Each structure stands twice: as structure tokens, then as C-alpha cells.
Amino acid sequence: MARLSHAQARREMVERQLVRRGIVDAGVLQAMGQVPRELFVADDLARYAYDDTPLPLANGQTISQPYVVALMVEAARFGRGDRVLDVGTGSGYAAAVLAQLASKVFGVERYAELVHTARQNLARAGVTNVEVFEGDGSMGLPQHAPFGAILVAANAPAAPHPLKQQLAEGGRLVIPVRADGYQDLLVLTREGDKFSEKNLGPVQFVPLVGEQGFRDTRGGGAGID
Ligand code: SAH
């Protein structure tokens, strides 16, 4: 059987992996149906771009499974006019999805090589409202705060204080946090000086390595105490 075209495969991905698993936000489904994921993976992986799985990137990192990206973006519930922070930009794919729904996306990635690739991928995909910075995203991007939402694509020992502080009122931080060996995807919503918390369940992400994250790539010691 001939392989599906990327556009067909993308439509099937939206239906089978997202709609059937309960993603309902029309904007999120539309954005996921628009962004060409094949442009965010290495050429030899393009034929797997719409598979129900994470895929490898450079430096031992991974582009998240489409469903997990949709789940995080849906949970972030920001508005069209909002600025959004994407921590752990990797390939730039999640940033491209966010860019369909926000006015501006700021991405932070710690590996220079991935920063370069993300910029290239975003340009190839025609995405113009994402700016990618190289650095430690566990500290956020104070010069561009506050953000309507912050999405973190790497797991942390706890929700980093600087990220919570950089949320706008009502803004949401979506972050995988490790507790006793497994990770939970948490959604923190800013309500004045307080934060309400919701747990979306178990997930698996690479470690957030930085001042407010883990100290090394093995996810060993926490950088904060
Ligand atoms: N959203 C990405 C997923 C990339 S995986 C995508 O759609 O492709 C998570 C990324 O987080 C990796 O690229 C890793 O290098 C990056 N990362 C880990 N710790 C970081 C930190 N402190 N600051 C910025 N990026 C970090």
C-alpha cells in the first residue's frame, strides 16, 4: 500500500491520536492539523512524523509525541493576544503549534545546535512569530515576562519559582514534575499570589537541566534545594 501523503497522515493523526483521546479544543486541533511535523524531524525520520510516538533529535533529546503536545497546549488555555514562553524548544515543533494560537512565542533551548535547528525548522515551516533564545529556560525569560502561559517540555524536580513569577494573572504553567521516580504533568494557574494546581497524570520527558532544574542529564541531583 502506498504511504499516505504528509497532509493525509496529519489529518489521521488529528483524528486518531487527538480527537479519539479527548482533545476537544478546536483551535488546538486546527493548529495540530496545520503544522508540518515532518519539517521538524531529520529527513530520514520524516516518514514517521505522524506516528504516535516521540522521535529522536540531536544531543539525545526528543520531539514529544503529538498527543502530549496537544494535551499541553490545550491545558495552557491562553488567548490569541497572549505571549507564550516555550521552555525546551528542541526542534521548534511545539513552538510552531503555539505560534498558531498566540500572538508571540518565546522559545528557550539550552543546546546551541538545537537552537540553530529550531530556527531553521521554523523558517522552513513559514512560522514568523517565534523567537528562539539559547540559555537556561528554568530561569524563564524575565525581560519578556509576563506570559499568558509557560510550557516546559522537560521534567523538573519542582515547578521553578522564576517561571511561576513570570506568569501573568490567570496565566498557566504546564510542566512535568518528577515525584518519586515518575513524572506528573502539572498545570499551575496563577491567582494573585497563589497558584492552583491540577495533575494531568503520568508522562515521560527528558530532564530540565539548569539552575532550577536538575544538575546533570541523568536527572540525578536537583539543582535547587
Ligand atoms: N518542545 C520540543 C521538545 C524538546 S525535548 C519539541 O517540540 O521538539 C526538551 C528540550 O528541553 C530538549 O531539547 C533539551 O535540550 C531542552 N532543555 C533541557 N533543559 C533545559 C533548560 N534548562 N533550558 C532550556 N532548554 C532545556
XYZ file of N, CA and C and ligand atoms in Angstrom:
701
model
N 0.846 -1.202 0.000
C 0.000 0.000 0.000
C 0.880 1.249 0.000
N 0.507 2.211 -0.810
C 1.298 3.448 -0.861
C 1.197 4.170 0.477
N 2.287 4.820 0.854
C 2.248 5.578 2.109
C 1.360 6.797 1.941
N 0.731 7.190 3.011
C -0.120 8.380 2.964
C 0.743 9.608 2.726
N 0.173 10.626 2.092
C 0.893 11.888 1.977
C 1.002 12.477 3.384
N 1.933 13.397 3.570
C 2.069 14.016 4.896
C 0.757 14.667 5.327
N 0.070 15.315 4.384
C -1.182 16.002 4.736
C -2.241 14.995 5.196
N -2.327 13.861 4.497
C -3.294 12.831 4.901
C -2.921 12.241 6.251
N -1.631 11.960 6.408
C -1.160 11.373 7.669
C -1.432 12.328 8.828
N -1.280 13.618 8.569
C -1.525 14.623 9.609
C -3.009 14.635 10.000
N -3.876 14.563 9.005
C -5.328 14.523 9.295
C -5.680 13.281 10.112
N -5.098 12.170 9.749
C -5.371 10.929 10.512
C -4.833 11.014 11.931
N -3.667 11.637 12.062
C -3.081 11.811 13.400
C -4.051 12.605 14.284
N -4.584 13.694 13.725
C -5.504 14.539 14.499
C -6.725 13.727 14.928
N -7.274 12.959 14.034
C -8.477 12.185 14.342
C -8.189 11.041 15.324
N -7.189 10.241 14.998
C -6.957 9.019 15.788
C -6.243 9.257 17.109
N -5.252 10.145 17.069
C -4.427 10.311 18.275
C -4.949 11.416 19.188
N -5.638 12.407 18.602
C -6.066 13.549 19.414
C -7.566 13.509 19.719
N -8.403 13.553 18.685
C -9.848 13.600 18.906
C -10.306 12.369 19.701
N -9.851 11.193 19.290
C -10.299 9.969 19.972
C -9.804 9.859 21.400
N -8.741 10.606 21.713
C -8.251 10.564 23.105
C -8.753 11.741 23.926
N -9.635 12.522 23.333
C -10.296 13.539 24.159
C -9.807 14.962 24.032
N -8.958 15.247 23.046
C -8.598 16.655 22.812
C -9.799 17.298 22.113
N -10.341 18.367 22.700
C -11.579 18.947 22.150
C -11.421 20.378 21.653
N -10.398 21.076 22.099
C -10.241 22.491 21.740
C -10.047 22.630 20.221
N -11.005 23.350 19.597
C -10.992 23.455 18.131
C -9.721 24.132 17.627
N -9.256 25.144 18.360
C -8.037 25.848 17.957
C -6.830 24.923 17.997
N -6.743 24.106 19.040
C -5.613 23.172 19.179
C -5.652 22.136 18.056
N -6.840 21.618 17.774
C -6.959 20.608 16.706
C -6.593 21.220 15.357
N -7.011 22.460 15.165
C -6.692 23.118 13.901
C -5.184 23.361 13.769
N -4.574 23.828 14.849
C -3.130 24.100 14.822
C -2.351 22.809 14.579
N -2.752 21.731 15.259
C -2.054 20.449 15.080
C -2.263 19.913 13.662
N -3.382 20.290 13.047
C -3.673 19.873 11.681
C -2.964 20.729 10.643
N -2.340 21.807 11.114
C -1.679 22.707 10.174
C -0.166 22.582 10.172
N 0.424 22.367 11.349
C 1.891 22.427 11.429
C 2.515 21.149 10.848
N 3.390 21.295 9.859
C 4.006 20.135 9.214
C 5.116 19.531 10.080
N 4.763 18.526 10.902
C 5.724 17.934 11.838
C 6.914 17.322 11.103
N 6.693 16.927 9.822
C 7.792 16.316 9.064
C 8.959 17.280 8.879
N 8.702 18.581 8.975
C 9.790 19.558 8.814
C 10.591 19.757 10.097
N 10.150 19.134 11.189
C 10.810 19.326 12.483
C 11.607 18.100 12.925
N 11.675 17.092 12.056
C 12.497 15.909 12.361
C 13.535 15.736 11.254
N 14.535 14.919 11.517
C 15.567 14.663 10.499
C 14.905 14.047 9.259
N 15.495 14.289 8.096
C 14.901 13.825 6.836
C 14.572 12.335 6.849
N 15.481 11.541 7.435
C 15.243 10.090 7.402
C 14.144 9.655 8.374
N 13.652 10.576 9.191
C 12.551 10.236 10.110
C 11.223 10.818 9.639
N 11.255 11.568 8.513
C 10.052 12.285 8.064
C 8.877 11.326 7.862
N 9.168 10.096 7.427
C 8.052 9.175 7.201
C 7.409 8.680 8.495
N 8.068 8.923 9.608
C 7.460 8.554 10.900
C 6.852 9.769 11.607
N 6.837 10.904 10.905
C 6.484 12.173 11.571
C 5.122 12.141 12.253
N 4.174 11.352 11.727
C 2.825 11.355 12.319
C 2.543 10.094 13.117
N 3.606 9.321 13.398
C 3.435 8.157 14.263
C 3.137 8.636 15.683
N 2.538 7.730 16.439
C 2.070 8.055 17.787
C 3.212 7.898 18.792
N 4.272 8.669 18.603
C 5.482 8.428 19.391
C 6.399 9.649 19.403
N 7.215 9.769 20.451
C 8.276 10.791 20.375
C 9.324 10.332 19.358
N 10.112 11.247 18.827
C 11.171 10.882 17.878
C 12.477 11.538 18.317
N 13.619 10.907 17.981
C 14.902 11.460 18.434
C 15.312 12.744 17.720
N 15.945 13.631 18.500
C 16.561 14.859 17.976
C 18.062 14.756 18.266
N 18.819 15.771 17.911
C 20.248 15.808 18.248
C 20.437 15.870 19.770
N 21.649 15.605 20.229
C 22.020 15.718 21.643
C 21.199 14.832 22.578
N 20.708 13.705 22.068
C 19.955 12.775 22.912
C 18.600 13.290 23.370
N 18.061 14.308 22.703
C 16.770 14.868 23.090
C 15.670 14.290 22.205
N 14.409 14.602 22.517
C 13.308 14.054 21.726
C 12.246 15.105 21.437
N 11.609 14.972 20.279
C 10.425 15.769 19.951
C 9.258 14.979 20.543
N 8.418 15.648 21.321
C 7.349 14.943 22.037
C 6.341 14.322 21.077
N 5.666 13.292 21.604
C 4.562 12.638 20.900
C 3.483 13.695 20.591
N 2.858 13.654 19.400
C 1.853 14.674 19.059
C 0.773 14.849 20.141
N 0.286 13.728 20.685
C -0.778 13.818 21.699
C -0.332 14.630 22.917
N 0.912 14.445 23.331
C 1.400 15.145 24.519
C 1.508 16.654 24.244
N 1.923 17.006 23.029
C 1.980 18.425 22.656
C 0.566 19.014 22.707
N -0.397 18.306 22.108
C -1.786 18.795 22.084
C -2.347 18.922 23.499
N -2.061 17.929 24.336
C -2.547 17.940 25.726
C -2.013 19.161 26.473
N -0.722 19.448 26.297
C -0.100 20.579 26.996
C -0.640 21.912 26.481
N -0.786 22.018 25.169
C -1.256 23.285 24.593
C -2.711 23.525 25.006
N -3.510 22.460 24.995
C -4.912 22.603 25.400
C -4.999 23.025 26.869
N -4.154 22.405 27.699
C -4.180 22.709 29.134
C -3.718 24.134 29.426
N -2.916 24.698 28.531
C -2.342 26.038 28.771
C -3.381 27.151 28.607
N -4.436 26.897 27.809
C -5.594 27.799 27.688
C -5.284 29.290 27.681
N -4.388 29.698 26.826
C -4.089 31.131 26.709
C -4.942 31.719 25.587
N -4.865 33.048 25.465
C -5.690 33.719 24.460
C -4.875 34.097 23.231
N -5.577 34.439 22.170
C -4.948 34.799 20.888
C -3.944 35.943 21.001
N -4.218 36.845 21.927
C -3.343 38.017 22.037
C -2.158 37.792 22.965
N -2.056 36.604 23.548
C -1.045 36.360 24.587
C 0.343 36.091 24.042
N 1.327 36.380 24.910
C 2.707 35.970 24.661
C 2.932 34.700 25.471
N 3.579 33.727 24.843
C 3.751 32.422 25.474
C 5.235 32.070 25.508
N 5.650 31.450 26.623
C 7.038 31.010 26.762
C 7.107 29.488 26.589
N 7.996 29.049 25.705
C 8.195 27.623 25.431
C 9.590 27.236 25.925
N 9.646 26.520 27.047
C 10.941 26.138 27.623
C 11.322 24.745 27.127
N 12.503 24.626 26.532
C 12.934 23.348 25.950
C 12.414 23.255 24.529
N 12.853 24.209 23.703
C 12.278 24.352 22.352
C 12.664 23.212 21.425
N 13.790 22.558 21.659
C 14.160 21.370 20.881
C 14.101 21.614 19.385
N 13.215 20.898 18.713
C 13.072 21.014 17.254
C 12.328 22.275 16.841
N 11.587 22.866 17.784
C 10.744 24.019 17.457
C 9.309 23.623 17.136
N 9.002 22.303 17.166
C 7.655 21.863 16.777
C 6.558 22.407 17.703
N 6.715 22.214 19.005
C 5.677 22.697 19.925
C 5.549 24.213 19.814
N 6.678 24.895 19.637
C 6.651 26.363 19.479
C 5.829 26.741 18.246
N 5.970 25.958 17.178
C 5.221 26.236 15.946
C 3.720 26.051 16.173
N 3.356 25.043 16.962
C 1.934 24.830 17.271
C 1.417 25.999 18.113
N 2.192 26.375 19.117
C 1.803 27.513 19.971
C 1.660 28.788 19.145
N 2.537 28.935 18.164
C 2.564 30.162 17.350
C 1.290 30.341 16.530
N 0.568 29.235 16.280
C -0.706 29.349 15.542
C -1.780 29.962 16.430
N -1.560 29.928 17.754
C -2.626 30.266 18.704
C -2.320 31.475 19.579
N -1.071 31.956 19.546
C -0.653 33.072 20.397
C -0.177 34.209 19.505
N -0.013 35.399 20.097
C 0.500 36.483 19.249
C 2.002 36.342 19.058
N 2.698 35.876 20.127
C 4.143 35.744 20.015
C 4.617 34.624 20.931
N 5.567 33.844 20.459
C 6.128 32.761 21.264
C 7.619 33.004 21.457
N 8.049 32.889 22.721
C 9.468 32.997 23.051
C 9.929 31.597 23.419
N 10.935 31.097 22.704
C 11.442 29.764 22.992
C 12.802 29.866 23.648
N 13.075 28.959 24.609
C 14.417 28.893 25.204
C 14.913 27.449 25.119
N 16.128 27.287 24.626
C 16.726 25.952 24.463
C 18.188 26.027 24.915
N 18.637 24.990 25.648
C 19.995 25.059 26.199
C 21.091 24.624 25.230
N 20.763 23.805 24.228
C 21.779 23.354 23.273
C 21.828 24.259 22.048
N 23.013 24.834 21.786
C 23.176 25.738 20.637
C 22.780 25.065 19.323
N 23.156 23.783 19.199
C 22.853 23.080 17.951
C 21.340 23.005 17.713
N 20.600 22.745 18.795
C 19.139 22.665 18.655
C 18.525 24.044 18.417
N 19.117 25.075 19.015
C 18.624 26.448 18.774
C 18.705 26.743 17.276
N 19.836 26.382 16.706
C 20.068 26.613 15.289
C 19.057 25.827 14.444
N 18.896 24.539 14.775
C 17.949 23.697 14.021
C 16.523 24.219 14.177
N 16.148 24.585 15.400
C 14.779 25.074 15.624
C 14.510 26.308 14.770
N 15.472 27.228 14.740
C 15.283 28.445 13.928
C 15.096 28.084 12.463
N 15.926 27.143 12.003
C 15.840 26.709 10.601
C 14.504 26.026 10.306
N 14.098 25.133 11.203
C 12.830 24.412 11.010
C 11.653 25.379 10.970
N 11.662 26.340 11.894
C 10.551 27.305 11.966
C 10.505 28.148 10.694
N 11.670 28.529 10.196
C 11.717 29.327 8.964
C 11.186 28.506 7.788
N 11.622 27.241 7.716
C 11.153 26.363 6.635
C 9.639 26.190 6.691
N 9.087 26.161 7.905
C 7.644 25.979 8.059
C 6.889 27.304 7.895
N 7.630 28.389 7.685
C 6.982 29.686 7.468
C 6.431 30.322 8.733
N 6.959 29.918 9.889
C 6.484 30.473 11.166
C 7.330 31.703 11.501
N 6.680 32.844 11.669
C 7.448 34.082 11.840
C 7.312 34.696 13.236
N 6.389 34.195 14.050
C 6.174 34.832 15.364
C 6.765 34.031 16.528
N 7.886 33.358 16.262
C 8.620 32.663 17.331
C 10.040 33.199 17.348
N 10.515 33.529 18.549
C 11.907 33.951 18.703
C 12.576 32.928 19.620
N 13.681 32.343 19.172
C 14.333 31.294 19.967
C 15.619 31.827 20.591
N 15.731 31.639 21.898
C 16.905 32.088 22.657
C 17.696 30.875 23.125
N 19.009 31.011 23.191
C 19.838 29.959 23.782
C 20.030 30.294 25.249
N 19.796 29.335 26.133
C 20.018 29.618 27.550
C 19.318 28.628 28.453
N 19.327 28.955 29.736
C 18.704 28.119 30.761
C 17.253 28.566 30.971
N 16.349 27.825 30.353
C 14.925 28.171 30.438
C 14.325 27.937 31.807
N 15.056 27.273 32.717
C 14.491 27.081 34.057
C 14.396 28.413 34.803
N 15.104 29.422 34.290
C 15.050 30.772 34.872
C 14.038 31.649 34.138
N 13.411 31.098 33.101
C 12.446 31.866 32.322
C 13.140 32.871 31.435
N 12.400 33.921 31.097
C 12.919 34.966 30.224
C 12.366 36.290 30.767
N 12.946 36.737 31.918
C 12.331 37.867 32.641
C 12.147 39.118 31.791
N 13.061 39.318 30.835
C 12.953 40.540 30.016
C 11.717 40.560 29.117
N 11.084 39.402 28.926
C 9.882 39.366 28.078
C 8.616 38.985 28.859
N 8.739 38.825 30.186
C 7.592 38.476 31.030
C 6.688 39.716 31.163
N 5.426 39.571 31.543
C 4.745 38.322 31.902
C 4.189 37.579 30.690
N 3.971 36.270 30.909
C 3.461 35.412 29.843
C 2.061 34.903 30.191
N 1.246 34.781 29.154
C -0.102 34.225 29.336
C -0.046 32.739 29.642
N 1.039 32.091 29.197
C 1.248 30.676 29.514
C 2.724 30.351 29.357
N 3.171 29.353 30.139
C 4.543 28.849 30.026
C 4.442 27.331 29.917
N 5.027 26.780 28.858
C 5.044 25.327 28.677
C 6.470 24.834 28.797
N 6.672 23.809 29.594
C 8.010 23.258 29.794
C 8.019 21.819 29.276
N 8.918 21.550 28.320
C 8.962 20.233 27.682
C 10.052 19.347 28.266
N 10.406 19.601 29.530
C 11.434 18.803 30.198
C 11.050 18.726 31.667
N 11.382 17.618 32.322
C 10.869 17.440 33.684
C 11.784 18.028 34.744
N 11.143 18.633 35.746
C 11.847 19.383 36.786
C 11.592 18.737 38.143
N 12.481 19.013 39.119
C 12.243 18.486 40.464
C 11.002 19.122 41.107
N 10.704 20.372 40.704
C 9.532 21.102 41.214
C 9.281 22.254 40.249
N 8.108 22.861 40.315
C 7.823 23.997 39.424
C 8.767 25.151 39.781
N 9.631 25.576 38.860
C 10.603 26.629 39.181
C 9.941 27.953 39.568
N 10.419 28.504 40.687
C 9.884 29.770 41.189
C 9.916 30.884 40.126
N 11.041 31.073 39.406
C 11.068 32.162 38.411
C 9.979 32.008 37.345
N 9.658 30.777 36.981
C 8.616 30.578 35.964
C 7.247 30.968 36.516
N 6.989 30.593 37.777
C 5.709 30.972 38.399
C 5.570 32.487 38.463
N 6.687 33.135 38.802
C 6.661 34.600 38.933
C 6.490 35.301 37.595
N 6.832 34.626 36.508
C 6.737 35.263 35.183
C 5.391 35.016 34.493
N 4.456 34.399 35.228
C 3.103 34.216 34.677
C 2.286 35.479 34.880
N 1.483 35.831 33.889
C 0.505 36.914 34.048
C -0.613 36.416 34.966
N -1.416 37.337 35.494
C -2.574 36.940 36.310
C -3.462 35.985 35.492
N -3.818 34.861 36.079
C -4.642 33.877 35.361
C -3.837 32.991 34.413
N -2.547 33.282 34.295
C -1.695 32.524 33.372
C -1.416 31.118 33.893
N -1.041 30.242 33.007
C -0.830 28.837 33.385
C 0.561 28.347 33.057
N 1.095 27.568 33.989
C 2.393 26.903 33.795
C 2.118 25.409 33.639
N 2.516 24.857 32.494
C 2.302 23.426 32.245
C 3.671 22.765 32.277
N 3.877 21.857 33.235
C 5.227 21.342 33.470
C 5.213 19.919 34.035
N 6.046 19.039 33.476
C 6.181 17.716 34.083
C 7.100 17.794 35.300
N 6.603 17.329 36.438
C 7.381 17.386 37.675
C 7.579 15.969 38.190
N 8.816 15.676 38.554
C 9.124 14.323 38.998
C 8.837 14.148 40.473
N 8.126 13.105 40.801
C 7.888 12.772 42.200
C 8.147 11.286 42.352
N 9.107 10.923 43.196
C 9.402 9.518 43.471
C 9.600 8.667 42.222
N 10.412 9.161 41.308
C 10.790 8.320 40.177
C 9.889 8.418 38.964
N 8.650 8.838 39.133
C 7.847 9.038 37.928
C 7.434 10.508 37.832
N 6.962 10.881 36.656
C 6.645 12.296 36.411
C 5.148 12.485 36.266
N 4.666 13.607 36.773
C 3.281 14.009 36.577
C 3.258 15.297 35.790
N 2.305 15.423 34.885
C 2.150 16.677 34.151
C 1.240 17.594 34.968
N 1.837 18.674 35.492
C 1.080 19.593 36.342
C 0.688 20.850 35.581
N -0.464 21.396 35.949
C -0.908 22.690 35.425
C -1.123 23.612 36.612
N -0.308 24.659 36.713
C -0.436 25.630 37.791
C -1.074 26.889 37.215
N -2.101 27.392 37.871
C -2.763 28.611 37.399
C -2.530 29.717 38.408
N -2.065 30.868 37.932
C -1.783 31.975 38.845
C -3.073 32.683 39.246
N -3.278 32.765 40.544
C -4.429 33.502 41.079
C -3.880 34.468 42.109
N -3.485 35.659 41.643
C -2.832 36.626 42.529
C -1.477 36.093 42.943
N -1.267 35.994 44.269
C -0.001 35.451 44.758
C -0.083 33.940 44.955
N -1.248 33.388 44.664
C -1.431 31.944 44.871
C -1.472 31.217 43.538
N -1.320 29.898 43.626
C -1.345 29.072 42.422
C -2.210 27.853 42.683
N -3.218 27.653 41.842
C -3.978 26.410 41.978
C -3.274 25.359 41.120
N -3.446 24.106 41.485
C -2.690 23.055 40.804
C -3.597 21.911 40.375
N -3.369 21.447 39.141
C -4.117 20.313 38.619
C -3.114 19.296 38.080
N -3.410 18.018 38.250
C -2.497 16.972 37.782
C -3.128 16.249 36.589
N -2.448 16.300 35.448
C -2.992 15.658 34.243
C -2.527 14.211 34.094
N -1.725 13.744 35.041
C -1.342 12.332 35.004
C 0.093 12.090 34.599
N 0.484 10.809 34.551
C 1.889 10.455 34.327
C 2.353 10.702 32.892
N 3.577 11.187 32.772
C 4.183 11.470 31.467
C 5.655 11.104 31.549
N 6.350 11.192 30.419
C 7.785 10.948 30.438
C 8.508 11.958 29.556
N 9.362 12.751 30.201
C 10.129 13.777 29.499
C 11.604 13.666 29.852
N 12.457 14.243 29.012
C 13.880 14.354 29.344
C 14.011 15.365 30.492
N 15.110 15.319 31.246
C 15.243 16.249 32.374
C 15.478 17.695 31.971
N 14.931 18.606 32.764
C 15.228 20.028 32.651
C 16.568 20.217 33.376
N 17.585 20.623 32.641
C 18.919 20.743 33.218
C 19.244 22.219 33.374
N 19.380 22.661 34.617
C 19.651 24.077 34.821
C 19.545 24.458 36.279
N 19.650 25.752 36.516
C 19.698 26.252 37.882
C 18.471 25.843 38.701
N 17.305 25.881 38.074
C 16.079 25.496 38.773
C 15.606 24.115 38.338
N 16.524 23.359 37.731
C 16.175 22.022 37.268
C 17.103 21.009 37.895
N 17.509 20.005 37.118
C 18.471 19.022 37.598
C 19.875 19.480 37.228
N 20.865 18.922 37.916
C 22.245 19.356 37.681
C 22.887 18.686 36.488
N 22.440 17.484 36.148
C 23.057 16.803 35.019
C 21.993 16.086 34.217
N 22.409 15.568 33.046
C 21.436 14.978 32.122
C 20.865 13.662 32.614
N 21.466 13.077 33.651
C 20.907 11.830 34.179
C 19.734 12.111 35.114
N 19.494 13.388 35.350
C 18.361 13.711 36.219
C 18.644 13.318 37.651
N 19.937 13.323 38.013
C 20.338 12.899 39.344
C 19.995 13.919 40.417
N 20.963 14.751 40.754
C 20.739 15.700 41.840
C 19.923 16.896 41.391
N 19.098 17.361 42.257
C 18.322 18.552 41.934
C 19.212 19.775 42.051
N 19.022 20.737 41.168
C 19.801 21.961 41.213
C 19.291 22.906 42.280
N 18.080 22.661 42.752
C 17.536 23.510 43.813
C 17.357 22.663 45.048
N 17.372 23.314 46.214
C 17.111 22.500 47.399
C 15.976 23.073 48.220
N 9.292 21.063 22.587
C 10.342 20.298 21.954
C 10.722 19.114 22.818
C 12.187 19.031 23.051
S 12.700 17.903 24.318
C 9.944 19.919 20.550
O 8.792 20.146 20.170
O 10.796 19.426 19.798
C 13.102 19.024 25.625
C 14.169 20.020 25.351
O 14.456 20.704 26.548
C 15.496 19.456 24.863
O 15.797 19.993 23.609
C 16.508 19.932 25.918
O 17.775 20.289 25.381
C 15.800 21.145 26.490
N 16.218 21.583 27.828
C 16.520 20.841 28.921
N 16.815 21.644 29.969
C 16.686 22.933 29.511
C 16.837 24.219 30.112
N 17.192 24.376 31.390
N 16.612 25.308 29.351
C 16.265 25.189 28.050
N 16.106 24.010 27.431
C 16.302 22.889 28.147
